[in-house]
Coordinates of C-alpha atoms in Angstrom, one line a residue:
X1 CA -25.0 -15.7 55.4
X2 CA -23.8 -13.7 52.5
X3 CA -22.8 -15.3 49.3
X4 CA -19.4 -14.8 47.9
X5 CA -19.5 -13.4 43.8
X6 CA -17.7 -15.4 41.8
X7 CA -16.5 -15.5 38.4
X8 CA -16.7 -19.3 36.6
X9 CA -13.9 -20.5 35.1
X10 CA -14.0 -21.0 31.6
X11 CA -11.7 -23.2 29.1
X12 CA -10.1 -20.6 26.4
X13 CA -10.8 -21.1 22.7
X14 CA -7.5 -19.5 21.9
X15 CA -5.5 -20.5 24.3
X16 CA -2.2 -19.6 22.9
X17 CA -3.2 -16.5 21.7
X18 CA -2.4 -13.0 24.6
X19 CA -2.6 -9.4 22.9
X20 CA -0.8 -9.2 19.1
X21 CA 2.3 -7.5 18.9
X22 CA 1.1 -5.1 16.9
X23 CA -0.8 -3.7 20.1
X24 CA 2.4 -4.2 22.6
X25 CA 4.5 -2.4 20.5
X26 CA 2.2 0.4 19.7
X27 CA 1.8 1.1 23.1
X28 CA 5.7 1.0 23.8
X29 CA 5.8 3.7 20.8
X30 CA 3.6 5.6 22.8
X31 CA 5.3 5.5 25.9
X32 CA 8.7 5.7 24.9
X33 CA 7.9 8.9 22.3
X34 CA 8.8 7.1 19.8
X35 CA 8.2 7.3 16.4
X36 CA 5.5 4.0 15.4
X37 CA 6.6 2.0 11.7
X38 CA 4.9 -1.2 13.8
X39 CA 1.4 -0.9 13.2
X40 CA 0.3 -1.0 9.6
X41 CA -2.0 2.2 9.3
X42 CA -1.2 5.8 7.4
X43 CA -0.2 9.0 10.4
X44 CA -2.4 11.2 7.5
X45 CA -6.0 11.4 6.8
X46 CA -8.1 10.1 3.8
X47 CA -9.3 12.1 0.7
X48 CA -11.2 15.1 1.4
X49 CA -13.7 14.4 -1.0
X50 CA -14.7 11.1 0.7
X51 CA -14.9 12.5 4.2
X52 CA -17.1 14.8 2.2
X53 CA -19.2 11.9 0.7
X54 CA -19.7 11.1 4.3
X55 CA -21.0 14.1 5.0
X56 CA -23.8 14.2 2.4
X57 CA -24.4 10.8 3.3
X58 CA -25.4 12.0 6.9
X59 CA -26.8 14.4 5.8
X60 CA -29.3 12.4 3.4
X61 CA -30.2 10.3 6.5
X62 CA -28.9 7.3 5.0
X63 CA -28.4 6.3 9.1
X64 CA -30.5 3.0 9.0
X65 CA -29.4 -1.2 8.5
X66 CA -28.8 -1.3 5.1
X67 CA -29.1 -4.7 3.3
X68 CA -27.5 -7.5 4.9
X69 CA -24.2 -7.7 2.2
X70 CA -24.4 -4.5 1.5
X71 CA -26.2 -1.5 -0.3
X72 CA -26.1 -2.3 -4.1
X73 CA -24.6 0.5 -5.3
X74 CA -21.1 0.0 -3.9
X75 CA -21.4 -3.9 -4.7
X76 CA -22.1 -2.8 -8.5
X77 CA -19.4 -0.3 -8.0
X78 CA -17.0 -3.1 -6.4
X79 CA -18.0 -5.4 -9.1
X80 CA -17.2 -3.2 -11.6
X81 CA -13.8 -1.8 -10.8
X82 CA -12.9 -5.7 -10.3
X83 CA -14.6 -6.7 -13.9
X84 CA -12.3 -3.5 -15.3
X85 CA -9.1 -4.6 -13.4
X86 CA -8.8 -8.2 -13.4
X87 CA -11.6 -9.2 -16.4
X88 CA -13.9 -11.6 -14.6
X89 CA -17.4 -10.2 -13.9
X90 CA -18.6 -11.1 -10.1
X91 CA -22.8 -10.6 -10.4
X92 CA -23.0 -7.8 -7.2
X93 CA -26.0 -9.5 -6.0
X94 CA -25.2 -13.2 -5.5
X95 CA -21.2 -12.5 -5.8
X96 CA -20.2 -9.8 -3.9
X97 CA -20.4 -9.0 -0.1
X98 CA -19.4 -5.9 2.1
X99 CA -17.5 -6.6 5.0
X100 CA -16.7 -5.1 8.2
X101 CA -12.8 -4.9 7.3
X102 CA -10.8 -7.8 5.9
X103 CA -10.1 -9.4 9.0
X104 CA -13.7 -10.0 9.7
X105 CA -13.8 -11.2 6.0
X106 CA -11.2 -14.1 6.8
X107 CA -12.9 -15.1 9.7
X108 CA -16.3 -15.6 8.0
X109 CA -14.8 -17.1 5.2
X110 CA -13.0 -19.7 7.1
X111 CA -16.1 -20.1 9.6
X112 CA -18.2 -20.9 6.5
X113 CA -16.1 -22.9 4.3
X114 CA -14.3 -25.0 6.3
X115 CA -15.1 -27.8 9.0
X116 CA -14.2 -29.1 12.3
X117 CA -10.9 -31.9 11.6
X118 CA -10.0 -30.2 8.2
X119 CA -6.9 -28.3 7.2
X120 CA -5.8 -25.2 5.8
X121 CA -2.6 -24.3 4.4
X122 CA -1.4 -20.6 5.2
X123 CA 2.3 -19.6 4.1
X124 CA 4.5 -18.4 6.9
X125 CA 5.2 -15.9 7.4
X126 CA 1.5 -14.5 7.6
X127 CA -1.0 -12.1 8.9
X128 CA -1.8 -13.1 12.6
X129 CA -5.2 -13.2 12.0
X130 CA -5.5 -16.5 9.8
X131 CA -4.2 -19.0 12.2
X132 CA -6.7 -18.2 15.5
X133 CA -9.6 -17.9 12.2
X134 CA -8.9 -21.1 11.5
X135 CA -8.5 -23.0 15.4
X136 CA -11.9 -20.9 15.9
X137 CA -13.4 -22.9 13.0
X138 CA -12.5 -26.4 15.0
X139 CA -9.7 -27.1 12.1
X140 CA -6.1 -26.9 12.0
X141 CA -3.8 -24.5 10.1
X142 CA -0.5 -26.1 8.4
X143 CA 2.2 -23.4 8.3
X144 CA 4.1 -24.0 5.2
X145 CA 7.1 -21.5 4.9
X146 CA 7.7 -19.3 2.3
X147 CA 11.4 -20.1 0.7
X148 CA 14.2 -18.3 3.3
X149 CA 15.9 -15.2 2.2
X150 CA 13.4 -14.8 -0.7
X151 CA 10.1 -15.3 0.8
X152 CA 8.7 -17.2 -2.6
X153 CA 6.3 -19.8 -2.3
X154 CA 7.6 -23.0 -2.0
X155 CA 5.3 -25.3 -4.5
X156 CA 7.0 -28.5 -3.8
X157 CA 6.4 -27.9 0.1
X158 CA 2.7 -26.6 -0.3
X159 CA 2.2 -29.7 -2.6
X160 CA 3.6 -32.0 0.2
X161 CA 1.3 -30.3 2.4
X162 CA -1.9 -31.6 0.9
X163 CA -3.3 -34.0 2.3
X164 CA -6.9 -36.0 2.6
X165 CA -8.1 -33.4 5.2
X166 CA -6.9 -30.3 3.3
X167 CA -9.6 -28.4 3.0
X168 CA -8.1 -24.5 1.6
X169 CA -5.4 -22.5 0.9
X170 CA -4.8 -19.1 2.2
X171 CA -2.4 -16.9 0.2
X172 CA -1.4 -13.6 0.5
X173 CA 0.0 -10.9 -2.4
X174 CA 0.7 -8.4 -1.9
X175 CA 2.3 -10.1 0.7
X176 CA 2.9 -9.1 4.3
X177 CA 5.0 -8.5 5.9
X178 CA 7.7 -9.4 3.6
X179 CA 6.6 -7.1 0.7
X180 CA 7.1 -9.7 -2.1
X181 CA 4.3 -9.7 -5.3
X182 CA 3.1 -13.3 -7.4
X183 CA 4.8 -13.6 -10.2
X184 CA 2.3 -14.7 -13.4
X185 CA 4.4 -18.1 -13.5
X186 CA 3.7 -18.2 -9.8
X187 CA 0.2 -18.1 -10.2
X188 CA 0.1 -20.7 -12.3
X189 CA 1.9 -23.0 -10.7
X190 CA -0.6 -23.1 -8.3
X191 CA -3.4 -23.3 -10.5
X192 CA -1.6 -26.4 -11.9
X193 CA -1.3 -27.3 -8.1
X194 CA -4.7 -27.0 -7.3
X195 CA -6.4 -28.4 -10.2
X196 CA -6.9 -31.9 -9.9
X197 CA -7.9 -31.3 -6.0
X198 CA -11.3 -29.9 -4.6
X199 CA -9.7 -27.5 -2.1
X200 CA -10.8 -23.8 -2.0
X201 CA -8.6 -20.5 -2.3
X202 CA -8.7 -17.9 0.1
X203 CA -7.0 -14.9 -1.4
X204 CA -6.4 -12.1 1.0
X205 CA -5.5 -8.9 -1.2
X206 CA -5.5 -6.3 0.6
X207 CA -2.6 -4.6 -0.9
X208 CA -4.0 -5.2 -4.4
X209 CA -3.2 -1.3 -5.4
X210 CA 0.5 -1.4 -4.1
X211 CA 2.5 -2.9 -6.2
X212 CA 5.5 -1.1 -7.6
X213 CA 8.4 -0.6 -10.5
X214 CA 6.0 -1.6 -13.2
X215 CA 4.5 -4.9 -12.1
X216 CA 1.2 -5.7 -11.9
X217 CA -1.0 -6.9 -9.2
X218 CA -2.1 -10.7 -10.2
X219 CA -5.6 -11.1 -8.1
X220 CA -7.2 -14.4 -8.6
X221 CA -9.7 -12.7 -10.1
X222 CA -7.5 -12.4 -13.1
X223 CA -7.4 -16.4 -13.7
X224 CA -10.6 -17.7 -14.4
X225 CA -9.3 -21.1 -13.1
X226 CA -8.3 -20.2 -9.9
X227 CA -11.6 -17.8 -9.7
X228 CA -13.6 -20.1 -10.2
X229 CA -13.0 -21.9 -6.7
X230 CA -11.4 -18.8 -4.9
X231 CA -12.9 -16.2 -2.6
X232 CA -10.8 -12.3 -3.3
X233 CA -10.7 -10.5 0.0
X234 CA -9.7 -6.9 -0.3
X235 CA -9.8 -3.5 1.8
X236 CA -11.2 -0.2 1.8
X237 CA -9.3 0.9 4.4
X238 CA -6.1 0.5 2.7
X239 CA -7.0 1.4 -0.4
X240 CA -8.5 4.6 0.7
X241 CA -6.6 5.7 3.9
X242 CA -9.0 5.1 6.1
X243 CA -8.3 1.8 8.2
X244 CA -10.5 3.1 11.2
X245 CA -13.6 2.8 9.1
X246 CA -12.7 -1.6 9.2
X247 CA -14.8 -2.2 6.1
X248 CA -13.7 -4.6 3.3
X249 CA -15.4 -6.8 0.5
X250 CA -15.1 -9.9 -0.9
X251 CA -16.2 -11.8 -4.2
X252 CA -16.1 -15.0 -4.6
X253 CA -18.4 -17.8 -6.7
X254 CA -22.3 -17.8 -6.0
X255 CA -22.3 -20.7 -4.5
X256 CA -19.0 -20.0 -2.1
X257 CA -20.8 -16.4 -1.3
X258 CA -24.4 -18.0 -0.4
X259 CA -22.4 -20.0 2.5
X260 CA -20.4 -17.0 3.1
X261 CA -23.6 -14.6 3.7
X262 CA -24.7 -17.7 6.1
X263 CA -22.0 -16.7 8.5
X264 CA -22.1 -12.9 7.7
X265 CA -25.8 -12.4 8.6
X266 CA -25.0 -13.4 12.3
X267 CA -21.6 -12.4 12.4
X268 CA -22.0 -8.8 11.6
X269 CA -25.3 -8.9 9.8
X270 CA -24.4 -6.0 8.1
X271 CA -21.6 -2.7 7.9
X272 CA -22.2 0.6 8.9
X273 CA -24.1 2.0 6.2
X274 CA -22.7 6.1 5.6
X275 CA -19.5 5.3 4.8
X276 CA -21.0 2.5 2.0
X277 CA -22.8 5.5 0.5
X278 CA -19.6 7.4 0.9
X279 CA -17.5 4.8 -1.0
X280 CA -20.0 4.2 -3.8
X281 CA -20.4 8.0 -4.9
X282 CA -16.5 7.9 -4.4
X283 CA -16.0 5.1 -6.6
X284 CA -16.7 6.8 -9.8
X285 CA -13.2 8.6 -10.2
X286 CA -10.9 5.6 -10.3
X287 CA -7.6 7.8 -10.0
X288 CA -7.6 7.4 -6.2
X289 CA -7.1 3.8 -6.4
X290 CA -4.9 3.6 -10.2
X291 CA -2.8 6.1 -8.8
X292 CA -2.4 4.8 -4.9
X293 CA 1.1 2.4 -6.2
X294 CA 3.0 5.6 -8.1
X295 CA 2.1 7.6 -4.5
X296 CA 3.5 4.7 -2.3
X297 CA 6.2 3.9 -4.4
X298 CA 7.3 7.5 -3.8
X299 CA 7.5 7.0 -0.4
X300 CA 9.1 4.2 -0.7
X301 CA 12.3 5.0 -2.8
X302 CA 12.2 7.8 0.0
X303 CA 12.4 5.6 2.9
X304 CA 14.9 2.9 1.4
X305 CA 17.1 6.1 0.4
X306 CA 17.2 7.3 3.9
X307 CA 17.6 4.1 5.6
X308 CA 21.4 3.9 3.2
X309 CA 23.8 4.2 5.9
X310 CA 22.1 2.8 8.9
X311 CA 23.7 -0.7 8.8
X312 CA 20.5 -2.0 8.4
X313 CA 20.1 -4.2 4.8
X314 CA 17.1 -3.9 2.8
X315 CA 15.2 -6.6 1.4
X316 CA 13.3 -6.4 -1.6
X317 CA 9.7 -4.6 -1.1
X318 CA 7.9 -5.5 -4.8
X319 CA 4.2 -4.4 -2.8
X320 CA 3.0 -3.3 -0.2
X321 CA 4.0 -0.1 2.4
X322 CA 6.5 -2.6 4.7
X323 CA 10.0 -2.6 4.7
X324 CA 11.4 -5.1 6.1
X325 CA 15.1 -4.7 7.2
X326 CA 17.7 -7.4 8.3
X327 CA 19.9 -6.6 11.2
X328 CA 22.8 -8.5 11.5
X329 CA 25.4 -6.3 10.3
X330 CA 25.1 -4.3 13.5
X331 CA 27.7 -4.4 15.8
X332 CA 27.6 -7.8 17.8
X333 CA 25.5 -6.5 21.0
X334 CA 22.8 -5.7 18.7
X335 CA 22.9 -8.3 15.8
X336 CA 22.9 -11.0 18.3
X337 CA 19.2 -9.5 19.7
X338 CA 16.4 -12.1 18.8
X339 CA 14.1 -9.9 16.6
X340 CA 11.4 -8.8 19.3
X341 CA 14.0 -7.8 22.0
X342 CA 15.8 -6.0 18.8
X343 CA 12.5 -4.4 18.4
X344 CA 12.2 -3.5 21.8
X345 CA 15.2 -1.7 21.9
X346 CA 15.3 0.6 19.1
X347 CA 11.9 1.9 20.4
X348 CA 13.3 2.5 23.8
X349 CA 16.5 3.7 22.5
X350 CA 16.4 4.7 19.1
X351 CA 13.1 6.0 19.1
X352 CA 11.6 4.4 16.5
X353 CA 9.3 1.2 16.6
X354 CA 8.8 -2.0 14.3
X355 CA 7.7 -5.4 14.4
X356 CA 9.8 -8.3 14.6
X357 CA 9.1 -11.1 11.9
X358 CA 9.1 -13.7 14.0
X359 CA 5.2 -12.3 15.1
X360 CA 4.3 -13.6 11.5
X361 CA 5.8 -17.1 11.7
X362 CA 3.8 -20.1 14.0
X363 CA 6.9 -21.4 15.2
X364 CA 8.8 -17.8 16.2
X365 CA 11.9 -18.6 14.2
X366 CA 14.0 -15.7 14.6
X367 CA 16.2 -14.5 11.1
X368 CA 17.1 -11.2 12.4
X369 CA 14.3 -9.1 10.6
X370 CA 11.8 -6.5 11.5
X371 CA 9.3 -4.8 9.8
X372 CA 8.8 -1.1 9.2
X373 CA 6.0 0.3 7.8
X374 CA 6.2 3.9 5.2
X375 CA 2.5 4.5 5.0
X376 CA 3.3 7.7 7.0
X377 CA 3.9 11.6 6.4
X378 CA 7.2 12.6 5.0
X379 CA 8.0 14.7 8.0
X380 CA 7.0 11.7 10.2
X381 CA 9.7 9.1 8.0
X382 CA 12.5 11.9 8.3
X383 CA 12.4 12.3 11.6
X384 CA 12.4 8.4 11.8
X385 CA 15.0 8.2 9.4
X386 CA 17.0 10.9 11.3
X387 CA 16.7 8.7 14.7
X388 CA 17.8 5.8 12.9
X389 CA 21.0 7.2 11.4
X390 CA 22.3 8.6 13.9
X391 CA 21.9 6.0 16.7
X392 CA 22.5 3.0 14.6
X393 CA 25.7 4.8 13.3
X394 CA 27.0 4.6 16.3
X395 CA 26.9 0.5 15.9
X396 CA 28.0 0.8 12.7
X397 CA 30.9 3.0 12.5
X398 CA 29.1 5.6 9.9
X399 CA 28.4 8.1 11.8

């Protein structure tokens, strides 16, 4: 008698979680020919220097593990643009690790800091990656929203929110996907906040260069208070163009990072190690990365400038390369769409694809918003711009 395969069953660890939205709509784009401001990544290539610095690090056979957080030339390099940027000196060989991305970053920080039955406050609406980070770690996320048509944090929620189990806070500024910056006073509310509690910070920066008209990125790095008990998360592949390469670092107090290098070791153990070569010989001009708001910001004024007209009204973007737009001054048929079937139609008939807000918010609440992201060529926003004027004219009555 032959036996029949057969594959166990098995009990999900993330059972509510399917394929992000960032995925479904990117492969909509593709199929529909349409133009993709959903996913968050540049349509152009990196400097050519560092694909360069690649190159000679290749070619200098640096093709071997390299040490387990990283070589220490781009942690001294890390550590020292942070120490010139924000003030507070992280030692690069007990404070700073190299990650593979900032994703992988959240999840070892949550893995390592935080334990089965405690809590962690995340601000909706957030990066999908916190709240499955978090279930994975055996604890449970509390979604505080941010305040409605502002997307401010709410202190007098978040402070509501703490409880005996709280175990960390995971905030986000630059913030996506709504685009809004920390204010100094901000920041200091929740340093006031925090202070008389034990709960850690998890500060996801990704966006850190990105901030626009003048302001200032405020990293917690910046606040020796809130440094003191917070791990910094930032990204390479933002910064630099280059999100394929997934490699990120974080900093964060010695004893916060010797738990953190616990997880990392059998996580990832370690990131590839060329491009770490690459980054540290790259490092030593600090234009690319001063310069990287004054060249988004461009883009931006371009975009918001092109989408005048299109019935669609802009929020505020303070940070980041996301627009978000609200929809509800479209003619009825389309203002009454909740946000991912609006989404789904203007990439089948406007030809252009975003990502409904809603994605970002545990609960789905729908406030007729999507998000559209400019990190893209300028031939690639005019021809998105183009689409969207003169199809969303037509529910309008501007065109």
């Amino acid at each position: 008698m032959t036996a029949t395969a057969r594959t166990p069953a098995v009990t999900s660890r993330l059972p509510q979680v399917g394929t992000t939205i960032f995925t479904v709509m990117s492969a909509l784009a593709t199929q529909c020919g349409a133009v993709n401001l959903g996913q968050g990544f540049p349509d152009f290539d990196g400097d050519p220097r560092l694909m360069q610095a690649v190159k000679d690090a290749l070619d200098a056979g640096h093709n071997q593990y390299p040490p387990m957080a990283g070589i220490p030339a781009l942690r001294g390099a890390i550590a020292a643009k942070v120490e010139a940027l924000y003030g507070h000196r992280y030692d690069p060989a007990t404070e700073v690790t190299v990650t593979a991305g900032a994703t992988q970053a959240i999840i070892t920080a949550v893995l390592a800091l935080v334990h089965p039955s405690d809590e962690v406050i995340v601000l909706d609406p957030c990066y999908d990656s916190y709240d499955p980070s978090i279930v994975l770690a055996g604890a449970t996320a509390v979604h505080v929203p941010l305040t409605t048509g502002t997307f401010r944090p709410d202190f007098a929620a978040i402070a509501t929110a703490i409880g005996p189990k709280t175990r960390a806070i995971l905030v986000n500024t630059p913030h996506n996907p709504t685009g809004t910056v920390w204010t100094a006073a901000e920041q200091q509310q929740l340093a006031d906040l925090l202070r008389p509690t034990d709960l850690l910070l998890l500060s996801d920066e990704v966006y850190e260069h990105m901030v626009y008209d003048g302001a200032a990125h405020l990293s917690v790095a910046s606040h020796p208070e809130l440094a003191a008990r917070s791990v910094l998360i930032s990204s390479f592949g933002k910064t630099y163009h280059v999100t394929g390469w997934k490699i990120g670092f974080v900093a964060a107090p010695a004893p916060l990072m010797a738990e953190f290098r616990k997880v990392h070791q059998f996580n990832v153990f370690t990131v590839n190690t060329p491009m770490q070569h690459a980054l540290a010989a790259y490092m030593a001009d600090p234009a690319p990365y001063l310069e990287l708001g004054a060249f988004y910001q461009r883009k931006r004024d371009l975009f918001r400038a092109g989408l005048a007209g299109t019935g669609l009204r802009l929020l505020p973007c303070e940070g980041t390369y996301f627009q978000s737009v609200d929809y509800s001054g479209l003619a009825p048929e389309i203002a009454s769409l909740g946000e991912a079937a609006f989404c789904e139609w203007l990439t089948r008939e406007v030809g252009v694809a975003a990502i409904p807000l809603s994605a970002f918010y545990a609960d789905g609440r729908d406030q007729q918003i999507a998000r559209l992201c400019f990190a893209k060529r300028d031939e690639t926003l005019a021809l998105a711009l183009d689409r969207l004027r003169v199809r969303l004219g037509e529910y309008t009555g501007k065109h």
